[in-house]
Amino acid sequence: MNVLYSTQATALGGRDGWAASVDGVLKVKLAKPRALDGAGGGATPEHLFAAAYAASFLEALRAAAPETGSVITDDANVTVTVSIRRPESEDGLTLDVSLALDLPDVDRETAQVLARRAHDLCPYSRALRARLEPRVSIA
C-alpha cells in the first residue's frame, strides 16, 4: 500500500494539556469536559475527531457525486456528533458517532446513495467499520 499522506501530532498532559502537530500547523489547548469531571474550557479529543471526520466525509461525498450525476454545492455540510458513553457490561468508555448531512439540491434518495458510497470512500468510516457503525441523517 502506498502512503499518500502522513502527519504526526503529540499530546502532552492528556485531556488537560495540549496537542500539536509536529509541523506546527495545529496547536490546541485540551481540557477535560465537565461531564467527565473536568474543568472544561478547552477543546477535547472528541472535538478534533468530529471536525476531522466531518471534513473527510464531505470530501468523500464530493468524490462520490459524479457517480450519481449529482453536484455537491459549496454550502453543503456534514455535522458529526461524537458522544462518550459508558457501556453497561464493559469497563472503560466508548464512542457513539452520528453524521448529519445537509446536501442542498440533492434529493433524499440520491443523498442516501451518496452517503453509502461515501462510507466506502472515507478513511474515517473505513477505520470505524469494524467497531462502530456511525448513524447518518439527511436534512
Coordinates of N, CA, C and O in Angstrom, one line a residue:
M1 N 0.8 -1.2 0.0 CA 0.0 0.0 0.0 C 0.9 1.2 0.0 O 1.8 1.4 0.8
N2 N 0.6 2.2 -0.9 CA 1.4 3.4 -1.0 C 0.8 4.5 0.0 O -0.4 4.7 0.0
V3 N 1.7 5.0 0.8 CA 1.3 6.1 1.7 C 1.2 7.4 0.9 O 2.1 7.8 0.3
L4 N 0.0 8.0 0.9 CA -0.2 9.2 0.2 C 0.0 10.5 1.0 O 0.4 11.5 0.5
Y5 N -0.2 10.3 2.3 CA -0.1 11.5 3.2 C 0.1 10.9 4.6 O -0.5 9.9 5.0
S6 N 0.9 11.6 5.4 CA 1.1 11.2 6.7 C 1.4 12.5 7.6 O 2.0 13.4 7.1
T7 N 0.9 12.5 8.8 CA 1.2 13.6 9.7 C 1.4 13.0 11.1 O 1.0 11.9 11.3
Q8 N 1.9 13.8 12.0 CA 2.0 13.4 13.4 C 1.6 14.5 14.3 O 1.7 15.7 14.0
A9 N 1.0 14.1 15.4 CA 0.7 15.0 16.5 C 1.1 14.4 17.8 O 1.1 13.2 17.9
T10 N 1.4 15.3 18.7 CA 1.8 14.9 20.1 C 0.9 15.5 21.1 O 0.6 16.7 20.9
A11 N 0.5 14.7 22.1 CA -0.3 15.3 23.2 C 0.5 15.3 24.4 O 1.2 14.3 24.7
L12 N 0.4 16.3 25.2 CA 1.1 16.4 26.5 C 0.0 16.7 27.5 O -0.9 17.6 27.3
G13 N 0.0 16.0 28.6 CA -1.0 16.3 29.7 C -2.3 15.6 29.5 O -3.2 15.9 30.3
G14 N -2.5 14.7 28.6 CA -3.7 14.0 28.4 C -4.9 15.0 28.1 O -4.7 15.9 27.3
R15 N -6.0 14.7 28.7 CA -7.2 15.6 28.4 C -7.1 17.0 29.0 O -7.8 17.8 28.6
D16 N -6.1 17.2 29.9 CA -5.9 18.5 30.4 C -4.5 18.9 30.0 O -3.5 18.9 30.8
G17 N -4.3 19.3 28.8 CA -3.0 19.6 28.3 C -3.0 20.3 27.0 O -3.9 21.1 26.7
W18 N -2.1 19.9 26.1 CA -2.0 20.4 24.8 C -1.8 19.3 23.8 O -1.3 18.3 24.1
A19 N -2.3 19.6 22.5 CA -2.0 18.7 21.4 C -1.5 19.6 20.3 O -2.0 20.7 20.1
A20 N -0.5 19.1 19.6 CA 0.1 19.9 18.5 C 0.7 19.0 17.4 O 1.1 17.9 17.7
S21 N 0.5 19.4 16.2 CA 1.1 18.7 15.1 C 2.6 19.0 15.1 O 3.0 20.1 15.4
V22 N 3.4 18.1 14.6 CA 4.9 18.3 14.6 C 5.3 19.4 13.6 O 6.4 20.0 13.8
D23 N 4.5 19.6 12.6 CA 4.8 20.7 11.7 C 4.4 22.1 12.1 O 4.6 23.1 11.4
G24 N 3.7 22.2 13.3 CA 3.3 23.5 13.8 C 2.0 24.0 13.3 O 1.6 25.1 13.7
V25 N 1.4 23.3 12.4 CA 0.1 23.8 11.8 C -1.0 23.8 12.8 O -1.8 24.7 12.8
L26 N -1.0 22.8 13.7 CA -2.1 22.7 14.7 C -1.5 22.8 16.1 O -0.5 22.1 16.4
K27 N -2.1 23.6 17.0 CA -1.7 23.6 18.4 C -3.0 23.9 19.1 O -3.6 25.0 18.9
V28 N -3.4 23.1 20.0 CA -4.7 23.3 20.7 C -4.6 22.9 22.1 O -4.0 21.9 22.5
K29 N -5.2 23.8 22.9 CA -5.3 23.5 24.4 C -6.5 22.5 24.6 O -7.6 22.7 24.1
L30 N -6.2 21.5 25.3 CA -7.2 20.5 25.7 C -7.6 20.6 27.1 O -6.8 21.0 28.0
A31 N -8.9 20.4 27.3 CA -9.4 20.4 28.7 C -10.5 19.3 28.8 O -11.3 19.1 28.0
K32 N -10.4 18.6 29.9 CA -11.4 17.5 30.2 C -12.7 18.2 30.4 O -12.9 19.2 31.1
P33 N -13.8 17.7 29.7 CA -15.1 18.4 29.8 C -15.7 18.2 31.2 O -15.4 17.2 31.9
R34 N -16.6 19.1 31.6 CA -17.2 19.0 32.9 C -18.0 17.7 33.0 O -18.0 17.1 34.1
A35 N -18.5 17.2 32.0 CA -19.3 15.9 32.0 C -18.4 14.7 32.4 O -18.9 13.7 32.9
L36 N -17.1 14.9 32.3 CA -16.1 13.8 32.7 C -15.3 14.3 33.9 O -14.2 13.9 34.1
D37 N -16.0 15.2 34.7 CA -15.4 15.7 36.0 C -14.1 16.6 35.7 O -13.2 16.6 36.5
G38 N -14.1 17.3 34.6 CA -13.1 18.2 34.3 C -13.5 19.6 34.5 O -14.7 19.9 34.8
A39 N -12.6 20.5 34.3 CA -12.9 22.0 34.4 C -13.6 22.6 33.1 O -14.2 23.6 33.2
G40 N -13.4 21.9 32.0 CA -13.9 22.4 30.7 C -13.0 23.6 30.3 O -11.9 23.7 30.8
G41 N -13.5 24.3 29.3 CA -12.7 25.5 28.9 C -11.7 25.3 27.8 O -11.0 26.2 27.4
G42 N -11.7 24.1 27.2 CA -10.8 23.8 26.0 C -11.4 22.8 25.1 O -12.4 22.2 25.4
A43 N -10.7 22.5 24.1 CA -11.1 21.5 23.1 C -10.9 20.1 23.7 O -10.1 20.0 24.7
T44 N -11.6 19.2 23.2 CA -11.5 17.8 23.6 C -11.0 17.0 22.4 O -11.2 17.4 21.3
P45 N -10.5 15.8 22.6 CA -10.2 14.9 21.5 C -11.4 14.7 20.6 O -11.3 14.5 19.4
E46 N -12.6 14.7 21.3 CA -13.8 14.4 20.5 C -14.1 15.6 19.6 O -14.6 15.4 18.5
H47 N -13.8 16.8 20.0 CA -13.9 18.0 19.1 C -13.1 17.8 17.8 O -13.5 18.0 16.7
L48 N -11.8 17.4 18.1 CA -10.9 17.2 16.9 C -11.3 16.1 16.0 O -11.3 16.2 14.8
F49 N -11.8 15.0 16.6 CA -12.2 13.8 15.8 C -13.5 14.2 15.0 O -13.6 13.9 13.8
A50 N -14.4 14.9 15.6 CA -15.7 15.3 14.9 C -15.4 16.2 13.7 O -15.9 16.0 12.6
A51 N -14.5 17.1 13.9 CA -14.1 18.1 12.9 C -13.4 17.3 11.7 O -13.7 17.5 10.5
A52 N -12.5 16.5 12.1 CA -11.7 15.7 11.1 C -12.7 14.8 10.3 O -12.6 14.7 9.0
Y53 N -13.5 14.1 11.0 CA -14.4 13.1 10.3 C -15.4 13.9 9.4 O -15.7 13.5 8.3
A54 N -15.9 15.0 9.9 CA -16.9 15.8 9.1 C -16.2 16.3 7.8 O -16.8 16.2 6.7
A55 N -15.0 16.8 7.9 CA -14.3 17.3 6.7 C -14.0 16.1 5.7 O -14.2 16.3 4.5
S56 N -13.6 15.0 6.2 CA -13.2 13.9 5.4 C -14.5 13.3 4.7 O -14.5 12.9 3.5
F57 N -15.6 13.2 5.5 CA -16.8 12.6 4.9 C -17.4 13.5 3.8 O -17.8 13.1 2.8
L58 N -17.3 14.9 4.0 CA -17.8 15.8 3.0 C -17.0 15.6 1.7 O -17.5 15.6 0.6
E59 N -15.7 15.5 1.9 CA -14.8 15.2 0.7 C -15.2 13.9 0.0 O -15.2 13.8 -1.2
A60 N -15.5 12.9 0.8 CA -15.9 11.6 0.2 C -17.2 11.8 -0.6 O -17.4 11.2 -1.6
L61 N -18.1 12.6 0.0 CA -19.4 12.8 -0.7 C -19.1 13.5 -2.1 O -19.7 13.2 -3.1
R62 N -18.2 14.5 -2.1 CA -17.8 15.2 -3.3 C -17.2 14.2 -4.3 O -17.5 14.3 -5.5
A63 N -16.4 13.3 -3.8 CA -15.8 12.3 -4.7 C -16.9 11.3 -5.3 O -16.8 10.9 -6.5
A64 N -17.9 11.0 -4.5 CA -19.0 10.1 -5.0 C -20.0 10.7 -5.9 O -20.6 10.1 -6.7
A65 N -20.2 12.0 -5.8 CA -21.2 12.7 -6.5 C -21.3 12.5 -8.0 O -22.3 12.2 -8.6
P66 N -20.1 12.5 -8.7 CA -20.2 12.2 -10.2 C -20.8 10.9 -10.5 O -21.4 10.7 -11.6
E67 N -20.7 9.9 -9.7 CA -21.2 8.6 -9.9 C -22.8 8.6 -10.1 O -23.3 7.7 -10.7
T68 N -23.4 9.6 -9.4 CA -24.8 9.7 -9.5 C -25.3 10.9 -10.3 O -26.5 11.2 -10.4
G69 N -24.3 11.6 -10.9 CA -24.6 12.8 -11.6 C -25.0 14.0 -10.8 O -25.6 15.0 -11.2
S70 N -24.7 13.9 -9.5 CA -25.0 15.0 -8.5 C -23.9 16.0 -8.4 O -22.8 15.8 -8.8
V71 N -24.3 17.2 -7.9 CA -23.3 18.2 -7.6 C -23.5 18.5 -6.1 O -24.6 18.8 -5.6
I72 N -22.4 18.5 -5.4 CA -22.4 18.9 -4.0 C -22.0 20.4 -4.0 O -20.9 20.8 -4.3
T73 N -23.0 21.2 -3.6 CA -22.8 22.6 -3.6 C -21.8 23.1 -2.5 O -21.6 22.4 -1.6
D74 N -21.4 24.3 -2.7 CA -20.4 24.9 -1.7 C -21.0 25.0 -0.3 O -20.3 25.1 0.7
D75 N -22.4 25.1 -0.2 CA -23.0 25.3 1.1 C -23.4 23.9 1.7 O -24.0 23.9 2.8
A76 N -23.1 22.8 1.0 CA -23.3 21.5 1.6 C -22.4 21.4 2.9 O -21.4 22.0 3.0
N77 N -23.0 20.6 3.8 CA -22.2 20.4 5.1 C -22.5 19.1 5.7 O -23.5 18.5 5.5
V78 N -21.5 18.7 6.5 CA -21.7 17.5 7.3 C -21.4 17.9 8.8 O -20.4 18.5 9.0
T79 N -22.3 17.5 9.6 CA -22.1 17.7 11.1 C -21.9 16.3 11.7 O -22.8 15.5 11.6
V80 N -20.8 16.2 12.4 CA -20.5 14.9 13.1 C -20.7 15.2 14.6 O -20.1 16.1 15.2
T81 N -21.5 14.3 15.2 CA -21.6 14.3 16.7 C -20.9 13.1 17.3 O -21.1 12.0 16.8
V82 N -20.0 13.4 18.2 CA -19.2 12.3 18.9 C -19.6 12.4 20.3 O -19.5 13.4 21.0
S83 N -20.1 11.3 20.8 CA -20.5 11.2 22.2 C -19.7 10.1 22.9 O -19.4 9.1 22.3
I84 N -19.4 10.3 24.2 CA -18.7 9.3 25.0 C -19.8 8.7 25.9 O -20.6 9.4 26.5
R85 N -19.8 7.4 26.0 CA -20.7 6.8 26.9 C -20.0 5.6 27.6 O -18.9 5.2 27.2
R86 N -20.6 5.2 28.7 CA -20.1 4.1 29.5 C -21.0 2.9 29.2 O -22.1 2.9 29.5
P87 N -20.4 1.9 28.6 CA -21.2 0.7 28.3 C -21.6 0.0 29.6 O -20.8 0.0 30.6
E88 N -22.8 -0.6 29.6 CA -23.3 -1.2 30.8 C -22.5 -2.5 31.2 O -22.3 -2.7 32.4
S89 N -22.0 -3.2 30.3 CA -21.4 -4.5 30.6 C -19.9 -4.5 30.4 O -19.3 -5.6 30.4
E90 N -19.3 -3.3 30.2 CA -17.8 -3.3 30.0 C -17.2 -2.2 30.8 O -17.8 -1.3 31.3
D91 N -15.9 -2.4 31.0 CA -15.1 -1.3 31.7 C -14.8 -0.3 30.6 O -14.8 -0.5 29.4
G92 N -14.4 0.9 31.1 CA -13.9 1.9 30.2 C -15.1 2.7 29.5 O -16.2 2.6 29.9
L93 N -14.7 3.5 28.5 CA -15.7 4.3 27.8 C -15.7 3.9 26.3 O -14.7 3.3 25.8
T94 N -16.7 4.3 25.6 CA -16.8 4.0 24.2 C -17.4 5.3 23.5 O -17.9 6.2 24.2
L95 N -17.3 5.3 22.2 CA -17.8 6.4 21.4 C -19.0 6.0 20.7 O -19.2 4.9 20.2
D96 N -19.9 7.0 20.5 CA -21.0 6.9 19.6 C -20.8 8.0 18.6 O -20.4 9.1 19.0
V97 N -21.0 7.8 17.3 CA -20.8 8.7 16.3 C -22.0 8.8 15.4 O -22.6 7.8 15.0
S98 N -22.4 10.0 15.1 CA -23.5 10.2 14.1 C -23.2 11.3 13.2 O -22.4 12.2 13.5
L99 N -23.7 11.2 12.0 CA -23.4 12.2 10.9 C -24.7 12.8 10.5 O -25.7 12.0 10.2
A100 N -24.8 14.1 10.3 CA -26.0 14.7 9.8 C -25.5 15.4 8.5 O -24.6 16.2 8.5
L101 N -26.2 15.1 7.4 CA -25.8 15.6 6.1 C -26.8 16.6 5.6 O -28.0 16.4 5.7
D102 N -26.3 17.8 5.2 CA -27.2 18.8 4.6 C -26.6 19.0 3.2 O -25.6 19.6 3.0
L103 N -27.3 18.4 2.2 CA -26.9 18.5 0.8 C -28.0 19.2 -0.1 O -28.8 18.5 -0.7
P104 N -27.9 20.5 -0.1 CA -28.9 21.2 -0.9 C -28.9 20.8 -2.4 O -27.8 20.4 -2.9
D105 N -30.0 20.7 -3.0 CA -30.2 20.4 -4.4 C -29.9 18.9 -4.7 O -29.8 18.5 -5.8
V106 N -29.9 18.1 -3.6 CA -29.7 16.6 -3.8 C -31.0 16.0 -3.1 O -31.2 16.2 -1.9
D107 N -31.7 15.2 -3.9 CA -32.9 14.6 -3.3 C -32.5 13.5 -2.3 O -31.4 13.0 -2.3
R108 N -33.5 13.2 -1.4 CA -33.2 12.3 -0.3 C -32.7 10.9 -0.7 O -31.7 10.4 -0.2
E109 N -33.3 10.3 -1.8 CA -32.9 9.0 -2.2 C -31.4 9.1 -2.8 O -30.6 8.2 -2.4
T110 N -31.1 10.1 -3.5 CA -29.7 10.2 -4.0 C -28.8 10.5 -2.9 O -27.7 9.9 -2.9
A111 N -29.2 11.3 -1.9 CA -28.3 11.5 -0.7 C -28.0 10.2 0.0 O -26.9 10.1 0.5
Q112 N -29.0 9.4 0.1 CA -28.7 8.1 0.8 C -27.7 7.2 0.0 O -26.9 6.6 0.6
V113 N -27.9 7.2 -1.3 CA -26.9 6.5 -2.2 C -25.5 7.1 -2.0 O -24.5 6.4 -1.8
L114 N -25.4 8.4 -2.0 CA -24.1 9.1 -1.8 C -23.5 8.8 -0.4 O -22.3 8.6 -0.3
A115 N -24.4 8.8 0.6 CA -23.9 8.5 1.9 C -23.3 7.1 2.0 O -22.2 6.9 2.6
R116 N -24.0 6.1 1.4 CA -23.4 4.8 1.4 C -22.1 4.7 0.7 O -21.2 4.1 1.2
R117 N -22.0 5.4 -0.4 CA -20.8 5.3 -1.2 C -19.7 6.1 -0.5 O -18.5 5.7 -0.4
A118 N -20.0 7.2 0.2 CA -19.0 8.0 0.9 C -18.5 7.1 2.1 O -17.3 7.2 2.4
H119 N -19.3 6.3 2.7 CA -18.8 5.4 3.8 C -17.7 4.5 3.2 O -16.8 4.1 3.9
D120 N -17.9 4.1 2.0 CA -16.9 3.2 1.3 C -15.6 3.9 1.1 O -14.5 3.3 1.1
L121 N -15.7 5.2 0.8 CA -14.5 6.0 0.4 C -13.8 6.7 1.5 O -12.6 6.9 1.4
C122 N -14.5 7.1 2.5 CA -14.0 7.9 3.6 C -13.1 7.1 4.5 O -13.5 6.1 5.1
P123 N -11.8 7.5 4.7 CA -10.9 6.8 5.6 C -11.4 6.7 7.0 O -11.1 5.7 7.7
Y124 N -12.1 7.7 7.5 CA -12.6 7.6 8.9 C -13.7 6.5 9.0 O -13.7 5.7 9.9
S125 N -14.6 6.5 8.0 CA -15.6 5.5 8.0 C -15.0 4.1 7.9 O -15.4 3.2 8.6
R126 N -14.1 4.0 7.1 CA -13.4 2.7 6.9 C -12.7 2.2 8.2 O -12.8 1.1 8.6
A127 N -12.1 3.2 8.9 CA -11.4 2.8 10.1 C -12.4 2.4 11.2 O -12.0 1.5 12.1
L128 N -13.5 3.0 11.2 CA -14.5 2.7 12.3 C -15.3 1.4 12.0 O -16.0 0.9 12.9
R129 N -15.3 1.0 10.8 CA -16.2 -0.1 10.3 C -16.2 -1.3 11.2 O -17.3 -1.9 11.5
A130 N -15.1 -1.7 11.7 CA -15.0 -3.0 12.5 C -15.7 -2.8 13.9 O -16.1 -3.8 14.4
R131 N -15.7 -1.6 14.5 CA -16.1 -1.5 15.8 C -17.4 -0.7 16.0 O -18.0 -0.7 17.1
L132 N -17.7 0.1 15.0 CA -18.7 1.1 15.2 C -19.4 1.5 13.9 O -18.8 1.6 12.9
E133 N -20.7 1.5 13.9 CA -21.5 1.9 12.7 C -22.1 3.3 13.0 O -23.0 3.5 13.7
P134 N -21.4 4.3 12.4 CA -22.0 5.7 12.6 C -23.4 5.8 12.0 O -23.7 5.2 10.9
R135 N -24.3 6.5 12.7 CA -25.6 6.8 12.2 C -25.6 8.0 11.3 O -24.8 8.9 11.5
V136 N -26.4 8.0 10.2 CA -26.5 9.1 9.3 C -27.9 9.6 9.2 O -28.8 8.8 9.1
S137 N -28.1 10.9 9.3 CA -29.4 11.5 9.0 C -29.2 12.5 7.9 O -28.1 13.1 7.7
I138 N -30.2 12.8 7.1 CA -30.1 13.6 6.0 C -31.2 14.7 6.1 O -32.4 14.4 6.4
A139 N -30.8 16.0 6.0 CA -31.7 17.1 6.2 C -32.6 17.2 5.0 O -32.3 16.8 3.9

